[in-house]
Amino acid sequence: MTTAPDLHPKDRLLRTASRLFYAEGIHAVGVERLISEASVTRATFYRHYPSKDDLVSAYLTATAEDIRDAVGRARHDKSPREALRAVMAVLGDATLDDGFRGCQFLNAAAEYPDPGHPVRAVIDDQRTWLFEMLRDLSASLDHPDPDHAARVLVLLHDGAFQAAELDNAAVVRETLRRAVDEVFPAQDV
């Protein structure tokens, strides 16, 4: 399957990489295949991405931007409780997508175990953002320990993204939704 030829070569590479890395794994997809399926030359590949790891970082950065945009839209003009529910729904809804293969960041972390690797910096940045966003929402709900609440929600997110690939994604999503009300009982509002 090739990517739309009307896209700029850099965008074709990123779109192709995003599709293949997510579906098959980062290390399973070689540069030659990326070049072939994106319909670019080797020189074009290396002009835009000096290494495959640079393309991996771009893929994860683009994924993070998409998630952050979706979360921002979900939170907009909502009460803190409804914003948190909406955020967790956005995260849970991703598990229902056709071709769902788990969390891109957890998958990439499994392939890049060295915490000093540049790809891990992109993963760590997204994890920090997720934690801080959930901590801020927890604080806005006057949770007595917003750091702990955020850690619990991150664990729920991680578990949901792994479980949804293995179990019934709809049940996992509903469990994630219900967990918000259990971590933040109505009297805490």
PDB file of C-alpha atoms in Angstrom:
ATOM      1  CA  MET A   1       0.000   0.000   0.000  1.00  0.00           C
ATOM      2  CA  THR A   2       1.461   3.357  -0.987  1.00  0.00           C
ATOM      3  CA  THR A   3       0.715   6.775   0.419  1.00  0.00           C
ATOM      4  CA  ALA A   4      -1.004   9.562  -1.541  1.00  0.00           C
ATOM      5  CA  PRO A   5       1.487  10.981  -4.072  1.00  0.00           C
ATOM      6  CA  ASP A   6       0.025  14.510  -3.801  1.00  0.00           C
ATOM      7  CA  LEU A   7       1.514  14.933  -0.319  1.00  0.00           C
ATOM      8  CA  HIS A   8       4.900  16.557   0.174  1.00  0.00           C
ATOM      9  CA  PRO A   9       7.570  13.821   0.359  1.00  0.00           C
ATOM     10  CA  LYS A  10       8.291  14.595   4.031  1.00  0.00           C
ATOM     11  CA  ASP A  11       4.589  14.219   4.840  1.00  0.00           C
ATOM     12  CA  ARG A  12       4.364  10.998   2.809  1.00  0.00           C
ATOM     13  CA  LEU A  13       7.267   9.587   4.776  1.00  0.00           C
ATOM     14  CA  LEU A  14       5.709  10.544   8.094  1.00  0.00           C
ATOM     15  CA  ARG A  15       2.288   9.194   7.135  1.00  0.00           C
ATOM     16  CA  THR A  16       3.786   5.957   5.840  1.00  0.00           C
ATOM     17  CA  ALA A  17       5.956   5.561   8.928  1.00  0.00           C
ATOM     18  CA  SER A  18       3.035   6.246  11.245  1.00  0.00           C
ATOM     19  CA  ARG A  19       0.933   3.574   9.588  1.00  0.00           C
ATOM     20  CA  LEU A  20       3.672   0.956   9.409  1.00  0.00           C
ATOM     21  CA  PHE A  21       5.315   1.616  12.777  1.00  0.00           C
ATOM     22  CA  TYR A  22       1.979   1.367  14.563  1.00  0.00           C
ATOM     23  CA  ALA A  23       0.728  -1.681  12.690  1.00  0.00           C
ATOM     24  CA  GLU A  24       3.939  -3.709  12.574  1.00  0.00           C
ATOM     25  CA  GLY A  25       6.402  -2.263  15.084  1.00  0.00           C
ATOM     26  CA  ILE A  26       9.196   0.233  14.619  1.00  0.00           C
ATOM     27  CA  HIS A  27      12.134  -2.144  14.354  1.00  0.00           C
ATOM     28  CA  ALA A  28      10.202  -4.467  12.021  1.00  0.00           C
ATOM     29  CA  VAL A  29       9.978  -1.753   9.346  1.00  0.00           C
ATOM     30  CA  GLY A  30      13.173  -0.962   7.484  1.00  0.00           C
ATOM     31  CA  VAL A  31      14.227   2.201   5.710  1.00  0.00           C
ATOM     32  CA  GLU A  32      13.992   0.524   2.294  1.00  0.00           C
ATOM     33  CA  ARG A  33      10.352  -0.324   2.879  1.00  0.00           C
ATOM     34  CA  LEU A  34       9.583   3.189   4.087  1.00  0.00           C
ATOM     35  CA  ILE A  35      11.231   4.645   0.988  1.00  0.00           C
ATOM     36  CA  SER A  36       9.365   2.268  -1.298  1.00  0.00           C
ATOM     37  CA  GLU A  37       5.919   2.701   0.241  1.00  0.00           C
ATOM     38  CA  ALA A  38       6.265   6.478   0.564  1.00  0.00           C
ATOM     39  CA  SER A  39       7.443   6.662  -3.073  1.00  0.00           C
ATOM     40  CA  VAL A  40      10.516   8.749  -2.263  1.00  0.00           C
ATOM     41  CA  THR A  41      14.190   8.380  -2.957  1.00  0.00           C
ATOM     42  CA  ARG A  42      16.791   7.458  -0.375  1.00  0.00           C
ATOM     43  CA  ALA A  43      18.258  10.975  -0.705  1.00  0.00           C
ATOM     44  CA  THR A  44      14.826  12.488  -0.002  1.00  0.00           C
ATOM     45  CA  PHE A  45      14.421  10.297   3.064  1.00  0.00           C
ATOM     46  CA  TYR A  46      17.756  11.359   4.530  1.00  0.00           C
ATOM     47  CA  ARG A  47      17.252  15.014   3.571  1.00  0.00           C
ATOM     48  CA  HIS A  48      14.123  15.143   5.748  1.00  0.00           C
ATOM     49  CA  TYR A  49      15.105  12.595   8.396  1.00  0.00           C
ATOM     50  CA  PRO A  50      18.861  12.178   8.926  1.00  0.00           C
ATOM     51  CA  SER A  51      18.187   8.790  10.555  1.00  0.00           C
ATOM     52  CA  LYS A  52      15.335   6.373  11.066  1.00  0.00           C
ATOM     53  CA  ASP A  53      15.317   7.408  14.741  1.00  0.00           C
ATOM     54  CA  ASP A  54      14.605  10.990  13.639  1.00  0.00           C
ATOM     55  CA  LEU A  55      11.580   9.677  11.737  1.00  0.00           C
ATOM     56  CA  VAL A  56      10.505   7.665  14.787  1.00  0.00           C
ATOM     57  CA  SER A  57      10.738  10.822  16.909  1.00  0.00           C
ATOM     58  CA  ALA A  58       8.694  12.739  14.331  1.00  0.00           C
ATOM     59  CA  TYR A  59       6.073   9.970  14.298  1.00  0.00           C
ATOM     60  CA  LEU A  60       5.738  10.049  18.082  1.00  0.00           C
ATOM     61  CA  THR A  61       5.738  13.853  18.174  1.00  0.00           C
ATOM     62  CA  ALA A  62       2.931  13.981  15.592  1.00  0.00           C
ATOM     63  CA  THR A  63       1.004  11.360  17.575  1.00  0.00           C
ATOM     64  CA  ALA A  64       1.442  13.406  20.755  1.00  0.00           C
ATOM     65  CA  GLU A  65       0.193  16.544  19.008  1.00  0.00           C
ATOM     66  CA  ASP A  66      -2.909  14.704  17.786  1.00  0.00           C
ATOM     67  CA  ILE A  67      -3.645  13.401  21.287  1.00  0.00           C
ATOM     68  CA  ARG A  68      -3.113  16.809  22.871  1.00  0.00           C
ATOM     69  CA  ASP A  69      -5.393  18.464  20.319  1.00  0.00           C
ATOM     70  CA  ALA A  70      -8.140  15.884  20.917  1.00  0.00           C
ATOM     71  CA  VAL A  71      -7.817  16.257  24.692  1.00  0.00           C
ATOM     72  CA  GLY A  72      -7.910  20.053  24.413  1.00  0.00           C
ATOM     73  CA  ARG A  73     -11.113  19.913  22.365  1.00  0.00           C
ATOM     74  CA  ALA A  74     -12.653  17.427  24.803  1.00  0.00           C
ATOM     75  CA  ARG A  75     -11.906  19.633  27.829  1.00  0.00           C
ATOM     76  CA  HIS A  76     -13.110  22.877  26.262  1.00  0.00           C
ATOM     77  CA  ASP A  77     -15.920  24.665  28.124  1.00  0.00           C
ATOM     78  CA  LYS A  78     -16.590  21.842  30.576  1.00  0.00           C
ATOM     79  CA  SER A  79     -16.741  21.674  34.336  1.00  0.00           C
ATOM     80  CA  PRO A  80     -13.704  19.979  35.907  1.00  0.00           C
ATOM     81  CA  ARG A  81     -15.557  16.670  36.431  1.00  0.00           C
ATOM     82  CA  GLU A  82     -16.994  16.667  32.916  1.00  0.00           C
ATOM     83  CA  ALA A  83     -13.593  17.665  31.515  1.00  0.00           C
ATOM     84  CA  LEU A  84     -11.947  14.713  33.240  1.00  0.00           C
ATOM     85  CA  ARG A  85     -14.653  12.356  32.018  1.00  0.00           C
ATOM     86  CA  ALA A  86     -14.262  13.742  28.504  1.00  0.00           C
ATOM     87  CA  VAL A  87     -10.482  13.359  28.594  1.00  0.00           C
ATOM     88  CA  MET A  88     -10.686   9.765  29.755  1.00  0.00           C
ATOM     89  CA  ALA A  89     -13.368   9.113  27.125  1.00  0.00           C
ATOM     90  CA  VAL A  90     -11.073  10.445  24.389  1.00  0.00           C
ATOM     91  CA  LEU A  91      -8.300   8.182  25.627  1.00  0.00           C
ATOM     92  CA  GLY A  92     -10.695   5.244  25.948  1.00  0.00           C
ATOM     93  CA  ASP A  93     -12.282   5.846  22.547  1.00  0.00           C
ATOM     94  CA  ALA A  94      -8.895   5.353  20.906  1.00  0.00           C
ATOM     95  CA  THR A  95      -9.030   1.718  22.006  1.00  0.00           C
ATOM     96  CA  LEU A  96     -12.102   1.178  19.833  1.00  0.00           C
ATOM     97  CA  ASP A  97     -10.420   2.237  16.566  1.00  0.00           C
ATOM     98  CA  ASP A  98     -10.057  -0.327  13.812  1.00  0.00           C
ATOM     99  CA  GLY A  99      -6.506  -1.591  13.823  1.00  0.00           C
ATOM    100  CA  PHE A 100      -5.934  -0.623  17.452  1.00  0.00           C
ATOM    101  CA  ARG A 101      -2.510  -1.921  18.513  1.00  0.00           C
ATOM    102  CA  GLY A 102      -2.033  -0.421  21.961  1.00  0.00           C
ATOM    103  CA  CYS A 103      -0.404   2.817  22.999  1.00  0.00           C
ATOM    104  CA  GLN A 104       2.127   4.134  20.505  1.00  0.00           C
ATOM    105  CA  PHE A 105       4.309   5.403  23.348  1.00  0.00           C
ATOM    106  CA  LEU A 106       4.255   2.186  25.358  1.00  0.00           C
ATOM    107  CA  ASN A 107       4.946   0.210  22.188  1.00  0.00           C
ATOM    108  CA  ALA A 108       7.875   2.456  21.304  1.00  0.00           C
ATOM    109  CA  ALA A 109       9.235   2.304  24.862  1.00  0.00           C
ATOM    110  CA  ALA A 110       9.319  -1.491  24.590  1.00  0.00           C
ATOM    111  CA  GLU A 111      11.416  -1.158  21.427  1.00  0.00           C
ATOM    112  CA  TYR A 112      13.685   1.538  22.865  1.00  0.00           C
ATOM    113  CA  PRO A 113      14.592   0.336  26.374  1.00  0.00           C
ATOM    114  CA  ASP A 114      17.561   2.709  26.815  1.00  0.00           C
ATOM    115  CA  PRO A 115      16.222   5.656  28.866  1.00  0.00           C
ATOM    116  CA  GLY A 116      18.941   7.888  27.366  1.00  0.00           C
ATOM    117  CA  HIS A 117      17.905   7.285  23.753  1.00  0.00           C
ATOM    118  CA  PRO A 118      16.517  10.376  21.949  1.00  0.00           C
ATOM    119  CA  VAL A 119      13.281   8.524  21.089  1.00  0.00           C
ATOM    120  CA  ARG A 120      12.739   8.002  24.816  1.00  0.00           C
ATOM    121  CA  ALA A 121      12.894  11.785  25.287  1.00  0.00           C
ATOM    122  CA  VAL A 122       9.795  12.126  23.084  1.00  0.00           C
ATOM    123  CA  ILE A 123       8.080   9.329  25.010  1.00  0.00           C
ATOM    124  CA  ASP A 124       9.026  10.892  28.346  1.00  0.00           C
ATOM    125  CA  ASP A 125       7.726  14.286  27.212  1.00  0.00           C
ATOM    126  CA  GLN A 126       4.332  12.787  26.364  1.00  0.00           C
ATOM    127  CA  ARG A 127       4.200  10.860  29.633  1.00  0.00           C
ATOM    128  CA  THR A 128       5.041  14.042  31.561  1.00  0.00           C
ATOM    129  CA  TRP A 129       2.333  15.948  29.697  1.00  0.00           C
ATOM    130  CA  LEU A 130      -0.236  13.214  30.397  1.00  0.00           C
ATOM    131  CA  PHE A 131       0.615  13.136  34.099  1.00  0.00           C
ATOM    132  CA  GLU A 132       0.607  16.947  34.466  1.00  0.00           C
ATOM    133  CA  MET A 133      -2.671  17.341  32.577  1.00  0.00           C
ATOM    134  CA  LEU A 134      -4.327  14.689  34.763  1.00  0.00           C
ATOM    135  CA  ARG A 135      -2.798  16.184  37.922  1.00  0.00           C
ATOM    136  CA  ASP A 136      -4.171  19.621  36.975  1.00  0.00           C
ATOM    137  CA  LEU A 137      -7.621  18.153  36.399  1.00  0.00           C
ATOM    138  CA  SER A 138      -7.383  16.273  39.710  1.00  0.00           C
ATOM    139  CA  ALA A 139      -6.430  19.477  41.504  1.00  0.00           C
ATOM    140  CA  SER A 140      -9.326  21.333  39.888  1.00  0.00           C
ATOM    141  CA  LEU A 141     -11.597  18.683  41.412  1.00  0.00           C
ATOM    142  CA  ASP A 142     -10.039  19.393  44.832  1.00  0.00           C
ATOM    143  CA  HIS A 143      -8.674  15.884  45.144  1.00  0.00           C
ATOM    144  CA  PRO A 144      -6.705  15.716  48.429  1.00  0.00           C
ATOM    145  CA  ASP A 145      -3.677  14.225  46.635  1.00  0.00           C
ATOM    146  CA  PRO A 146      -3.731  15.269  42.952  1.00  0.00           C
ATOM    147  CA  ASP A 147      -0.319  13.701  42.267  1.00  0.00           C
ATOM    148  CA  HIS A 148      -1.536  10.313  43.485  1.00  0.00           C
ATOM    149  CA  ALA A 149      -4.813  10.661  41.589  1.00  0.00           C
ATOM    150  CA  ALA A 150      -2.905  11.477  38.400  1.00  0.00           C
ATOM    151  CA  ARG A 151      -0.618   8.476  38.889  1.00  0.00           C
ATOM    152  CA  VAL A 152      -3.682   6.243  39.301  1.00  0.00           C
ATOM    153  CA  LEU A 153      -5.235   7.677  36.142  1.00  0.00           C
ATOM    154  CA  VAL A 154      -1.997   7.182  34.184  1.00  0.00           C
ATOM    155  CA  LEU A 155      -1.915   3.571  35.369  1.00  0.00           C
ATOM    156  CA  LEU A 156      -5.537   3.156  34.301  1.00  0.00           C
ATOM    157  CA  HIS A 157      -4.694   4.648  30.913  1.00  0.00           C
ATOM    158  CA  ASP A 158      -1.707   2.340  30.469  1.00  0.00           C
ATOM    159  CA  GLY A 159      -3.657  -0.705  31.571  1.00  0.00           C
ATOM    160  CA  ALA A 160      -6.596   0.168  29.345  1.00  0.00           C
ATOM    161  CA  PHE A 161      -4.348   0.571  26.317  1.00  0.00           C
ATOM    162  CA  GLN A 162      -2.737  -2.802  26.896  1.00  0.00           C
ATOM    163  CA  ALA A 163      -5.942  -4.615  27.879  1.00  0.00           C
ATOM    164  CA  ALA A 164      -7.973  -3.258  24.974  1.00  0.00           C
ATOM    165  CA  GLU A 165      -5.657  -4.954  22.536  1.00  0.00           C
ATOM    166  CA  LEU A 166      -6.129  -8.273  24.305  1.00  0.00           C
ATOM    167  CA  ASP A 167      -9.659  -8.093  25.693  1.00  0.00           C
ATOM    168  CA  ASN A 168     -13.010  -6.584  24.731  1.00  0.00           C
ATOM    169  CA  ALA A 169     -12.159  -2.932  23.999  1.00  0.00           C
ATOM    170  CA  ALA A 170     -15.707  -1.725  24.724  1.00  0.00           C
ATOM    171  CA  VAL A 171     -15.629  -3.307  28.190  1.00  0.00           C
ATOM    172  CA  VAL A 172     -12.191  -1.832  28.832  1.00  0.00           C
ATOM    173  CA  ARG A 173     -13.411   1.622  27.766  1.00  0.00           C
ATOM    174  CA  GLU A 174     -16.449   1.378  30.066  1.00  0.00           C
ATOM    175  CA  THR A 175     -14.229   0.260  32.946  1.00  0.00           C
ATOM    176  CA  LEU A 176     -11.980   3.264  32.335  1.00  0.00           C
ATOM    177  CA  ARG A 177     -14.997   5.590  32.336  1.00  0.00           C
ATOM    178  CA  ARG A 178     -16.350   4.120  35.571  1.00  0.00           C
ATOM    179  CA  ALA A 179     -12.946   4.327  37.227  1.00  0.00           C
ATOM    180  CA  VAL A 180     -13.026   8.126  36.980  1.00  0.00           C
ATOM    181  CA  ASP A 181     -16.103   8.209  39.218  1.00  0.00           C
ATOM    182  CA  GLU A 182     -14.461   5.780  41.626  1.00  0.00           C
ATOM    183  CA  VAL A 183     -11.247   7.823  41.913  1.00  0.00           C
ATOM    184  CA  PHE A 184     -13.309  11.019  42.188  1.00  0.00           C
ATOM    185  CA  PRO A 185     -16.508  10.178  44.105  1.00  0.00           C
ATOM    186  CA  ALA A 186     -19.308  12.734  43.799  1.00  0.00           C
ATOM    187  CA  GLN A 187     -18.764  14.125  47.322  1.00  0.00           C
ATOM    188  CA  ASP A 188     -15.229  15.230  46.311  1.00  0.00           C
ATOM    189  CA  VAL A 189     -16.636  17.761  43.852  1.00  0.00           C
TER     190      VAL A 189
END
